[in-house]
Coordinates of C-alpha atoms in Angstrom, one line a residue:
X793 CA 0.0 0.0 0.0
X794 CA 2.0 2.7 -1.1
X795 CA 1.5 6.4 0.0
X796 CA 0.3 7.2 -3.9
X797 CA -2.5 9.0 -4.7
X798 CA -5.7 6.9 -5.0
X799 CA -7.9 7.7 -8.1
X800 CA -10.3 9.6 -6.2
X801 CA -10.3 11.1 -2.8
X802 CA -10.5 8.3 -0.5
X803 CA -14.3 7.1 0.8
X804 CA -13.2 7.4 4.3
X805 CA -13.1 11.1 4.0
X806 CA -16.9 11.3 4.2
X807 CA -17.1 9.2 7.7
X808 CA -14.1 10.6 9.3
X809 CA -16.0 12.9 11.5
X810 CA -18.6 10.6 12.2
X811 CA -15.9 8.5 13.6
X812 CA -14.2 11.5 15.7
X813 CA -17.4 12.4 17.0
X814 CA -18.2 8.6 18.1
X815 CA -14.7 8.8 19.6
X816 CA -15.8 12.1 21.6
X817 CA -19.5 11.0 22.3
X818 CA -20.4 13.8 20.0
X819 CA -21.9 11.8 17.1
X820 CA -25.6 12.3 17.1
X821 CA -26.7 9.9 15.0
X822 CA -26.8 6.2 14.7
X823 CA -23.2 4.9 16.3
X824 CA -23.6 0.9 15.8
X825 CA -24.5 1.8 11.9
X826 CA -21.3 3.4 11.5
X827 CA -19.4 0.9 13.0
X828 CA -21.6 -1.8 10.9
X829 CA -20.1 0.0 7.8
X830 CA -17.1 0.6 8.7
X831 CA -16.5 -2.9 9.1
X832 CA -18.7 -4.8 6.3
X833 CA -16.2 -2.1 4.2
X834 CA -13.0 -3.6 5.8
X835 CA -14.2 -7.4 6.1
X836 CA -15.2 -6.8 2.0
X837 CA -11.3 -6.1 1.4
X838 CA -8.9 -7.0 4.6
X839 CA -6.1 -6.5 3.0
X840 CA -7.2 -3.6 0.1
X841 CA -5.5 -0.2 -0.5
X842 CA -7.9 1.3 1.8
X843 CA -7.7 -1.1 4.8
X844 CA -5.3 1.4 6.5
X845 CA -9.0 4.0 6.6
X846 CA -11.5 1.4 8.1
X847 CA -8.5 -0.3 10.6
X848 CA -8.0 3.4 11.9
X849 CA -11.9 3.9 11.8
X850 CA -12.2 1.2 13.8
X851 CA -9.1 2.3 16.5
X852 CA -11.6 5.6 16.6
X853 CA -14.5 3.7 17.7
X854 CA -13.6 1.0 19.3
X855 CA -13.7 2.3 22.9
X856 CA -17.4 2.8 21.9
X857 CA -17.8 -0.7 20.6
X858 CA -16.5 -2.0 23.7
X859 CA -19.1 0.0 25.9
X860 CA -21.7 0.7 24.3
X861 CA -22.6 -1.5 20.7
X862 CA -24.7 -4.4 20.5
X863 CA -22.7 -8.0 20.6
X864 CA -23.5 -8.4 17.1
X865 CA -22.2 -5.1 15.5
X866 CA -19.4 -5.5 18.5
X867 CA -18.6 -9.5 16.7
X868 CA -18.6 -7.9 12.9
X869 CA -15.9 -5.6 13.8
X870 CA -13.8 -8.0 16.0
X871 CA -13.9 -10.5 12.6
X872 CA -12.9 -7.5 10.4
X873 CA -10.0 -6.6 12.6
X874 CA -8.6 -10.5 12.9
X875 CA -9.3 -10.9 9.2
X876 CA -6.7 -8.0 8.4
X877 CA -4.5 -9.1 10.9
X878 CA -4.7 -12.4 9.7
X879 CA -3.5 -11.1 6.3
X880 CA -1.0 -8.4 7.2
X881 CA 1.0 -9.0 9.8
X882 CA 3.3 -11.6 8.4
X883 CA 4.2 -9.6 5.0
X884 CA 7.6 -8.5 4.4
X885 CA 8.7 -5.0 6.0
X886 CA 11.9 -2.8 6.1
X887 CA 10.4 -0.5 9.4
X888 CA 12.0 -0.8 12.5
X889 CA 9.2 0.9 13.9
X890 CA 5.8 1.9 13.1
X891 CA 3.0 4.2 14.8
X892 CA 0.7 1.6 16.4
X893 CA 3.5 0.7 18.8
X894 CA 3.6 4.2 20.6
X895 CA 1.2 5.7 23.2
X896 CA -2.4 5.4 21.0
X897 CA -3.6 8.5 23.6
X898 CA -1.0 10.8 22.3
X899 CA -1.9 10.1 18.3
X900 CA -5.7 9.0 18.4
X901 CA -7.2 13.0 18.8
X902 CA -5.1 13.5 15.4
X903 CA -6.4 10.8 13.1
X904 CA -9.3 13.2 12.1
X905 CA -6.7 15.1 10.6
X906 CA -4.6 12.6 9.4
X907 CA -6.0 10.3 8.1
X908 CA -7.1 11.8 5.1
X909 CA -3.7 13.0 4.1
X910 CA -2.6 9.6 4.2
X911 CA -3.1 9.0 0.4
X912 CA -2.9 12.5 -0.8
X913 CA -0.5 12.4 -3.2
X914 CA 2.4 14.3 -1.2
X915 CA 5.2 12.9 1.5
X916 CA 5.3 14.0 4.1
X917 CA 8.1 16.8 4.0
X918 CA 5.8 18.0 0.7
X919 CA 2.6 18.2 2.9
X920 CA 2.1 21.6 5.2
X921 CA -0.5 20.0 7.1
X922 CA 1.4 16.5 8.0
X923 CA 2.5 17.1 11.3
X924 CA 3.4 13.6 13.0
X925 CA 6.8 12.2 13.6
X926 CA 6.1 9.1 11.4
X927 CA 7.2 8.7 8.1
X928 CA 3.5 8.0 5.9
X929 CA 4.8 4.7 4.3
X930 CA 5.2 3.8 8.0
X931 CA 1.6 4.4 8.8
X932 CA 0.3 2.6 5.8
X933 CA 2.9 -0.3 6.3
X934 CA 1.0 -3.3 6.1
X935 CA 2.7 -4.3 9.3
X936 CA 1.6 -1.3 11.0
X937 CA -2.3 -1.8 9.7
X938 CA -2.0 -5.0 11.1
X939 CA -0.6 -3.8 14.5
X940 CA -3.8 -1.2 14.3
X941 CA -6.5 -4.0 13.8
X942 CA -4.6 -5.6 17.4
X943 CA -4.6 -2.4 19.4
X944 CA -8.5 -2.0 18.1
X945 CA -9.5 -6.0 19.0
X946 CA -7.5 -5.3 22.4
X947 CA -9.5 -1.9 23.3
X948 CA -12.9 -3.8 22.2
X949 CA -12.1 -7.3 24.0
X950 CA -8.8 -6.6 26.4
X951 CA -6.9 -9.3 26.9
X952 CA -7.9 -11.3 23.9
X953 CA -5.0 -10.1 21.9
X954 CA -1.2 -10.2 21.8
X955 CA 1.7 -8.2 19.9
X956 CA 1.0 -4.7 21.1
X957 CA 2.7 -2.5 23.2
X958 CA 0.9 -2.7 27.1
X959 CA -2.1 -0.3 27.0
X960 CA -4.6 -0.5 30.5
X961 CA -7.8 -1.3 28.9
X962 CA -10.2 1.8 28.5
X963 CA -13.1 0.0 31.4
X964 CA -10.1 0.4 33.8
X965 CA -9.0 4.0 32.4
X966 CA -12.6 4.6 33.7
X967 CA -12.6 2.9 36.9
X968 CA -8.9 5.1 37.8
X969 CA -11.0 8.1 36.9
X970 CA -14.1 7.1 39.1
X971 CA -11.6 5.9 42.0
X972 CA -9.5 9.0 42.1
X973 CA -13.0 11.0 42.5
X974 CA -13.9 9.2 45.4
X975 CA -10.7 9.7 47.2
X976 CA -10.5 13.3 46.2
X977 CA -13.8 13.8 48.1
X978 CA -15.5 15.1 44.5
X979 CA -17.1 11.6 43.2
X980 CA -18.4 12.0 39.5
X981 CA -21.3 12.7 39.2
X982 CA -22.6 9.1 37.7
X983 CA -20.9 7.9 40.3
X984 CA -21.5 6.3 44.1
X985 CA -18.8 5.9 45.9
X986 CA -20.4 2.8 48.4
X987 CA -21.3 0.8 44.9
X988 CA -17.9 1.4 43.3
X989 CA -16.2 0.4 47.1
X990 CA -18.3 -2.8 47.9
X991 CA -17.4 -3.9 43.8
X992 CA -13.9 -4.0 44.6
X993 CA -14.5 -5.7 48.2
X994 CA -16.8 -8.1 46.9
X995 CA -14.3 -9.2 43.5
X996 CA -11.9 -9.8 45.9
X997 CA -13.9 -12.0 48.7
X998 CA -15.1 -14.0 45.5
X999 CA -11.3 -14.9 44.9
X1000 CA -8.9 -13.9 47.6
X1001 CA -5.6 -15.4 45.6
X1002 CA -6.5 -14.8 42.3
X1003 CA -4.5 -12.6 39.6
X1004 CA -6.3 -9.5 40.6
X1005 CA -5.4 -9.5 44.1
X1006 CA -2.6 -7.0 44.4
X1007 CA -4.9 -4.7 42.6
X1008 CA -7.4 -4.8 44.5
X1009 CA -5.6 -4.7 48.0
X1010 CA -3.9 -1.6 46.8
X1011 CA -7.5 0.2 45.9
X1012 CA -9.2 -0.7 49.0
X1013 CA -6.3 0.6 51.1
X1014 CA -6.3 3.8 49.0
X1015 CA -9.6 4.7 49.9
X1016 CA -10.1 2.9 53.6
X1017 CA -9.7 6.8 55.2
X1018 CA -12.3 8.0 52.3
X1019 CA -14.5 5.0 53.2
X1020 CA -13.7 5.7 57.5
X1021 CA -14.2 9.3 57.0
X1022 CA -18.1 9.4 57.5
X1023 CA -18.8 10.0 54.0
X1024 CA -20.5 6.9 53.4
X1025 CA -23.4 6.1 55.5
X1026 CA -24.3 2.7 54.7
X1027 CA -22.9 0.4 57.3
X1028 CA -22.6 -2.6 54.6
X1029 CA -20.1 -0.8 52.9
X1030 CA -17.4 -0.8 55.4
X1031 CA -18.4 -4.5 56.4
X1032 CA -18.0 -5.6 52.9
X1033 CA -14.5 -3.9 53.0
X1034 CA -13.7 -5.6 55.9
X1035 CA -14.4 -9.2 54.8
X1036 CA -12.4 -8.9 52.0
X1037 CA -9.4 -8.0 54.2
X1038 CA -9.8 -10.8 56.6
X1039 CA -10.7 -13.0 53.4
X1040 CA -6.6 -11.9 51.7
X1041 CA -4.9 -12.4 54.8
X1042 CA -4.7 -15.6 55.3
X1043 CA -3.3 -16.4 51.9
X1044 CA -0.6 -14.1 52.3
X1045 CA 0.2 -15.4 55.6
X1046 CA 3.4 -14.2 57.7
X1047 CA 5.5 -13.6 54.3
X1048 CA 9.0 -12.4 54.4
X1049 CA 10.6 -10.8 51.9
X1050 CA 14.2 -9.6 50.5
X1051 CA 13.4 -6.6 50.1
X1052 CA 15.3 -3.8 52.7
X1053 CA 13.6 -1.3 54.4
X1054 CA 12.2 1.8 51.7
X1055 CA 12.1 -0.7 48.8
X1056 CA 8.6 -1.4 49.3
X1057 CA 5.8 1.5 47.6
X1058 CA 5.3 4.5 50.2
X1059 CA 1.4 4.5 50.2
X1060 CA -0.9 6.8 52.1
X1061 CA 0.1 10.2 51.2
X1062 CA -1.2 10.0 47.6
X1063 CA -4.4 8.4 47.4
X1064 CA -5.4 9.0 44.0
X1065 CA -2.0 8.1 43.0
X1066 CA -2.0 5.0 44.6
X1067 CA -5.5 4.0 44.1
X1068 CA -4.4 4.5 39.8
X1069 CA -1.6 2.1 40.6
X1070 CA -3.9 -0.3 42.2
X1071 CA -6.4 -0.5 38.9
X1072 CA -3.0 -0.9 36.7
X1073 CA -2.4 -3.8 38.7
X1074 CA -5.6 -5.9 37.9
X1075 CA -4.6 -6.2 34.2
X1076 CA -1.9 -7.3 32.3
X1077 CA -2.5 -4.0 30.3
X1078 CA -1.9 -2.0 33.3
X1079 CA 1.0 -3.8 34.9
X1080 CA 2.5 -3.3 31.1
X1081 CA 1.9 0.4 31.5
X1082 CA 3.5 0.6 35.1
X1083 CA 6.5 -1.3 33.7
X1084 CA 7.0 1.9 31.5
X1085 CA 6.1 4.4 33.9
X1086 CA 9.1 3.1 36.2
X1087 CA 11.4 3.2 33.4
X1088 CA 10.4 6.5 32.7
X1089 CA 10.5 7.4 36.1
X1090 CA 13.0 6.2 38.4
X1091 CA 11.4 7.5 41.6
X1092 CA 8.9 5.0 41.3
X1093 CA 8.8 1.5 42.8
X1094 CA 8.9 -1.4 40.9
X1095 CA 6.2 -3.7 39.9
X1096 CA 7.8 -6.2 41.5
X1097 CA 7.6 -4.3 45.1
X1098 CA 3.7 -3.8 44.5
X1099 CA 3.1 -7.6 44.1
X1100 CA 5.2 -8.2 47.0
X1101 CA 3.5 -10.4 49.4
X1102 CA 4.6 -9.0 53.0
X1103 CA 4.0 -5.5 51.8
X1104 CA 0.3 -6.5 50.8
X1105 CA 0.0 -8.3 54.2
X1106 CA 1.5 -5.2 55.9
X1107 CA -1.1 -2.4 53.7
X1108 CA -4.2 -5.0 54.4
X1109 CA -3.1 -5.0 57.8
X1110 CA -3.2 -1.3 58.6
X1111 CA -6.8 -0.8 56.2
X1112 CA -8.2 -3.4 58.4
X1113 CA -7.3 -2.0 61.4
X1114 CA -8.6 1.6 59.8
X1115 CA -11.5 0.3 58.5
X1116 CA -12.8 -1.3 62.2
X1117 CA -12.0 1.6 63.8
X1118 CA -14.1 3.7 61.4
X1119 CA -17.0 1.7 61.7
X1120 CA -17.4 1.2 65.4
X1121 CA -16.7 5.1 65.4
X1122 CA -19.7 5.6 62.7
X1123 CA -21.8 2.9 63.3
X1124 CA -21.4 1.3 67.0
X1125 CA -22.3 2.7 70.5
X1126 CA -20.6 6.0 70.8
X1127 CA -19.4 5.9 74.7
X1128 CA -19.2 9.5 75.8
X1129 CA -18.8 8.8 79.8
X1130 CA -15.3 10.1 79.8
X1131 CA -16.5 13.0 79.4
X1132 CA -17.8 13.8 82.9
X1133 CA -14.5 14.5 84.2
X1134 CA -13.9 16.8 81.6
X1135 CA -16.9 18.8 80.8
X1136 CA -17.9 18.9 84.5
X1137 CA -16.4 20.8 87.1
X1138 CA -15.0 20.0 90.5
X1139 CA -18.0 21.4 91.9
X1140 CA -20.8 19.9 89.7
X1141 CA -21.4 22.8 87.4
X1142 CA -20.7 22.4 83.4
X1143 CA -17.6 23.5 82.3
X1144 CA -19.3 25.4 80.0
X1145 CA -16.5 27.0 78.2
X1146 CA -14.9 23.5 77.3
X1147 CA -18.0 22.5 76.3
X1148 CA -19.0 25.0 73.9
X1149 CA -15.4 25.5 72.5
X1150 CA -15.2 21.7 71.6
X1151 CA -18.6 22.3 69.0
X1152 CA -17.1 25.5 67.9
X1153 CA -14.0 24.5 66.8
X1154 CA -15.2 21.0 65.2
X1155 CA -13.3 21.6 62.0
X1156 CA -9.8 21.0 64.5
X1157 CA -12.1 17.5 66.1
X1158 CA -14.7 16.8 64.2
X1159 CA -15.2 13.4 66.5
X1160 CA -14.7 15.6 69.7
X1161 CA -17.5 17.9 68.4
X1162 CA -19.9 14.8 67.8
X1163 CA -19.1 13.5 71.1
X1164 CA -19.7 16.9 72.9
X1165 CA -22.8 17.6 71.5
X1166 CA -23.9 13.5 72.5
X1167 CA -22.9 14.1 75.8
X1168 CA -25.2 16.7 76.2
X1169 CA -27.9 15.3 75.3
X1170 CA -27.4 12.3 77.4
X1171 CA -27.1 15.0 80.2
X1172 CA -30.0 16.3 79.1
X1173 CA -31.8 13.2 79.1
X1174 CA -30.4 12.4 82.8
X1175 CA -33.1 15.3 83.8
X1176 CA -30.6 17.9 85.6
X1177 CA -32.3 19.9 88.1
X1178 CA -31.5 23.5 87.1
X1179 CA -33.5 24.4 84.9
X1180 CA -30.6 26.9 83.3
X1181 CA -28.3 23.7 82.6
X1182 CA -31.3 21.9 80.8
X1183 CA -31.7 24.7 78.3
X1184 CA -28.2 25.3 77.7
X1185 CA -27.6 21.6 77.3
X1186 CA -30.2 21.0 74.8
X1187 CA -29.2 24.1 72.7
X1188 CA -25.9 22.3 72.4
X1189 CA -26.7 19.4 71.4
X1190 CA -28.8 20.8 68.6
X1191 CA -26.3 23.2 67.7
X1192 CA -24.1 20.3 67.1
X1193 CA -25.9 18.8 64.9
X1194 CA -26.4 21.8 62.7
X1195 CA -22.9 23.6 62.8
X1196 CA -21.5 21.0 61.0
X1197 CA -21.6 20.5 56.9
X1198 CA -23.0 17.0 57.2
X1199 CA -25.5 15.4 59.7
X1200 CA -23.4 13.3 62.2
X1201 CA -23.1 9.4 61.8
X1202 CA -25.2 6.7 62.9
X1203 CA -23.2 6.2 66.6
X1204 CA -24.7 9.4 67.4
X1205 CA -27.8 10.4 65.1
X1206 CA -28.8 7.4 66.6
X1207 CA -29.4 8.2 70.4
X1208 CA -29.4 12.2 69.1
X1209 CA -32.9 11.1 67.7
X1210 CA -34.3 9.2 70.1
X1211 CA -33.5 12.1 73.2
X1212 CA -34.5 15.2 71.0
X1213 CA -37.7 13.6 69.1
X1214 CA -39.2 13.0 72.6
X1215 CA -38.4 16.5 73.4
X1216 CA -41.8 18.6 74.7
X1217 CA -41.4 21.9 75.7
X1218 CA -43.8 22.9 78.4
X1219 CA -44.4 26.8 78.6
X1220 CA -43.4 30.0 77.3
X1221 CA -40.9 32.1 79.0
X1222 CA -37.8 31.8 80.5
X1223 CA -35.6 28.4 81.2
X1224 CA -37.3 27.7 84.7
X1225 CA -40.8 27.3 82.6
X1226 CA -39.3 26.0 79.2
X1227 CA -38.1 22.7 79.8
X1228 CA -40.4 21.6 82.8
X1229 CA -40.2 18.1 82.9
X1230 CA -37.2 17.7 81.3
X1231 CA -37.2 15.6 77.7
X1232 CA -40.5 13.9 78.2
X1233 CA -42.0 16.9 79.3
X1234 CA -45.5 18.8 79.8
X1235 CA -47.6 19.0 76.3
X1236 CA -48.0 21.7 74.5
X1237 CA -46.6 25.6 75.2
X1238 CA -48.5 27.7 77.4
X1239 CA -48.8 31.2 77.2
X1240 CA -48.2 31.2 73.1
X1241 CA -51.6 30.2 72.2
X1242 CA -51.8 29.0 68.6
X1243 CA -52.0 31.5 66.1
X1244 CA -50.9 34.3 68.4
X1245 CA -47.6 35.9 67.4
X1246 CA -44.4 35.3 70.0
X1247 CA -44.1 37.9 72.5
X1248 CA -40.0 38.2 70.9
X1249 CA -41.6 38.8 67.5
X1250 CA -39.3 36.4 66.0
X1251 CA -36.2 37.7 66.8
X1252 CA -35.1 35.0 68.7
X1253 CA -31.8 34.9 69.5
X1254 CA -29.9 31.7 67.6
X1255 CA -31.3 33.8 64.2
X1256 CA -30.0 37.3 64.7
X1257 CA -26.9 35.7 66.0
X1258 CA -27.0 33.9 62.6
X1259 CA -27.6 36.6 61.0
X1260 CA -24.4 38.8 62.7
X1261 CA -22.7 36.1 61.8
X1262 CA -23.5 36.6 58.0
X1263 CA -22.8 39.7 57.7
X1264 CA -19.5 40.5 59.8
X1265 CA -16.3 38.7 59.6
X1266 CA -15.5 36.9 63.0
X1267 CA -11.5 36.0 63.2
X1268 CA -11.2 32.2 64.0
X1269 CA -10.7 32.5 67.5
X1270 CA -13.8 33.9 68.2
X1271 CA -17.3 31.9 68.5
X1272 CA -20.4 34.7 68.9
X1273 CA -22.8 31.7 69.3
X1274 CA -20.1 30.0 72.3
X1275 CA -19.8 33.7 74.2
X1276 CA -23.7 34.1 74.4
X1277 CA -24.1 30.4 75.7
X1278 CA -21.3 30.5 78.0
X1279 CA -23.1 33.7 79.4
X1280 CA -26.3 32.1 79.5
X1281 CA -25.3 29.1 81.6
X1282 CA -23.3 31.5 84.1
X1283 CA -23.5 35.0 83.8
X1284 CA -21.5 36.2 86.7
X1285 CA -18.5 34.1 85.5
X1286 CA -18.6 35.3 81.6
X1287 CA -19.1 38.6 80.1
X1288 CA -21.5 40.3 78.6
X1289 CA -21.7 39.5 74.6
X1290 CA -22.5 41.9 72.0
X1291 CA -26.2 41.7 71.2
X1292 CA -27.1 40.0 74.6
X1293 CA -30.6 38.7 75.2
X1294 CA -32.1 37.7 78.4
X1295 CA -32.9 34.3 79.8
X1296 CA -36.6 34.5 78.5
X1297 CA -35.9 35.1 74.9
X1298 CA -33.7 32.4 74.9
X1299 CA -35.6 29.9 76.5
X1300 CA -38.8 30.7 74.7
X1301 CA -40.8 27.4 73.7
X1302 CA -41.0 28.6 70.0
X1303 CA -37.7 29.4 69.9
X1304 CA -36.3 26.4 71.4
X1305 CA -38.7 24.2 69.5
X1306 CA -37.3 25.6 66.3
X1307 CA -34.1 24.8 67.6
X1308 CA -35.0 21.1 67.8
X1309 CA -36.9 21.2 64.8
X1310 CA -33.9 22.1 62.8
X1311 CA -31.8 19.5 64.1
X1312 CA -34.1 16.8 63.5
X1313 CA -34.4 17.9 60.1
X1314 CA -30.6 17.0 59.6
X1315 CA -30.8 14.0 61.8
X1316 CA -33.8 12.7 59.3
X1317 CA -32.1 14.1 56.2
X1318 CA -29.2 11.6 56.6
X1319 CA -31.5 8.5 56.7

């Protein structure tokens, strides 16, 4: 196939956009009909002068006929492909290289372009627009069509293929993409992050010392602190995680190994680097890629170190361990009785300072936040006897729940529920009348008949302090809404804030009710 002019323009001219778009997921018309002609057009002549056009139509769509086309349509251009293989690969050739053995990702966004100027007439040093670093008779080397119709059958059906250079198949390019959302904290959008976790769990319970195993010990430790972190709320999740840890440690057993200490893969720091890793090791493909990537880069560990069986035992080790202690935090009984000898005072009285400082400042502890505002709740469920406590402790624990940017996990939404929803305040006016009764309470508020406006006229205090908040800039030291309860709960000891209010607005039923309101709405959002 010499780079001669044909007759006429070449027929692929007219469908090379329609393949670029299908490439793209731009094409807007029927995709399995242009792959259908694409390939009745090669299979007609798999070995013509235009072969080169419909093998490189092919590469173009091929990560679409691996995804999305019908088995059929998916079958007539896998027997196309092996058909010019079949025919080409074996012919003479004077190329030391050719095209289809470099990077496809750094050529395949120019075939648009290039193809058509394949057959042109000109060489390349005669042809302004020929731009790659390949000779033309290289690209239309028989040898180099056949290598093509490989890399194509190999992105359609990975694995099923051999004599190309290592390529990670395009599913798993996907799956590194999706995986390195989840750890970044930004999952795609078309993606859930407890689905994509329990998939790699359960492939590796289903066959603990199978091929894939390095792989997927490597992801799951990647993203056992994303998984632990409280962004995934379904209990399974983690337990699924879990099993497959327990299920791959056994087989690696107490393995030793030569290597010296720093040979093995630092892991941890890098996430999303190490969780792209992990989906290069599930393929043949992939570990083919990393091979190059740590000649390229020396810095690196080799592939070798990654399959090594002590540092898998060592990296399932510490994402089990993470993993437990993530779920008993999120999901188990959430003990908060050490804090009575922190949060209460020699002489019986909160610490009230400690305890508001701990909510405040829950972007430092988020965990100490969650088990400040529990601890007051379960105070507040004991049934203290002043009255001014009661009020202060319940305001807490709601404003716990709603300071933060997520509602809190099951170990505490749990027990937050329960003591708020059976919450009653009793009366209007000032702490010594709101909370009569404690949690389980008098009925309804007296003295705010229903329909009648509150006596406050709906400034009540949490809002205009909201409010303040909004519109001045308070440095990060200083907590408005911890400096009006600490003044609350003991006004001799604490001064006076800006704005104060008195006792009554902030213990009026409607205000309080809309306090608990508001964090039941969060505690039921997250269910």
């Amino acid at each position: 196939m010499p780079a001669t002019a044909l007759s006429d323009s070449p027929e692929c001219v007219h469908f090379v956009d329609d393949w670029d778009g299908i490439l793209h997921e731009t094409y807007g018309g029927d995709a399995d009909r242009a792959v259908l002609d694409c390939a009745r057009r090669l299979a007609a002549d798999p070995a013509g002068e235009e072969a080169y056009a419909w093998t490189l139509g092919l590469v173009m769509m091929a990560a679409h006929i691996g995804r999305f086309s019908r088995k059929d349509v998916a079958a007539a251009a896998l027997e196309a492909l092996h058909a010019t293989d079949r025919k080409l690969r074996d012919l003479p050739c004077a190329h030391r290289t050719h095209p289809y053995e470099s990077d496809l990702d750094d050529r395949i966004d120019h075939f648009v372009d290039d193809l058509p100027l394949l057959t042109n007439g000109l060489t390349e040093d005669e042809d302004p627009d020929w731009e790659d670093d390949a000779a033309k008779e290289q690209w239309l080397c028989p040898r180099d069509i056949a290598g093509y119709a490989r890399v194509a059958v190999d992105i359609i059906a990975p694995g099923s293929v051999g004599g190309i250079p290592p390529r990670l198949p395009a599913r798993d390019a996907r799956r590194a993409e999706d995986l390195r959302s989840i750890v970044w904290d930004y999952p795609s959008a078309a993606v859930d992050p407890g689905q994509e976790l329990s998939a790699y769990a359960r492939n590796l319970v289903a066959n603990p010392l199978g091929y894939h195993r390095a792989g997927l010990v490597v992801v799951l430790h990647a993203a056992c602190w994303y998984a632990a972190s409280g962004r995934i709320r379904d209990r399974r999740v983690l337990d699924t995680m879990v099993d497959a840890l327990e299920a791959v440690l056994p087989g690696l057993g107490d393995a030793s190994c030569a290597h010296r200490e720093g040979d093995h893969p630092e892991v941890g720091r890098d996430t999303a680097e190490q969780a792209t890793v992990g989906i290069h090791l599930l393929s043949p493909g992939g570990r083919g890629v990393y091979r190059h990537w740590h000649r390229e880069e020396l810095e690196t560990a080799p592939l070798e170190a990654w399959l090594c069986p002590a540092f898998l035992a060592a990296i399932a080790r510490e994402a089990l361990d993470h993993l437990r202690t993530g779920r008993e935090r999120l999901f188990g009984l959430r003990d908060t009785a050490h804090l009575d000898g922190v949060l209460v005072r020699p002489d019986g009285r909160l610490d009230v300072e400690r305890l508001t400082h701990a909510v405040r400042f829950r972007c430092r502890d988020g965990q100490a936040a969650e088990d400040a505002g529990l601890w007051a709740a379960r105070r507040f469920a004991a049934g203290p006897a002043d009255p001014r406590e009661r009020l202060v402790l319940l305001l807490v624990a709601c404003w716990s729940v709603t300071s933060g940017e997520e509602a809190p996990p099951e170990a505490v939404h749990r027990d937050l529920r329960a003591i708020l929803g059976s919450v009653r305040i009793a009366a209007a006016g000032g702490p010594e009348s709101a909370l009569a009764g404690g949690p389980a309470g008098a009925s309804a508020p007296a003295g705010v008949p229903a329909g009648e406006p509150c006596p406050h006229g709906g400034a009540h205090p949490w809002d205009v302090l909201t409010e303040l908040v909004g519109r001045r800039h308070f440095g990060f030291h200083e907590d408005p809404y911890g400096a009006h309860l600490n003044h609350l709960y003991a006004p001799g000891e604490y001064e006076t804030p800006e704005r104060p209010f008195d006792a009554e607005a902030w213990g009026c039923p409607r205000h309080v009710a809309q306090r608990v309101r508001g964090a039941l709405r969060v505690i039921d959002g997250a269910n």
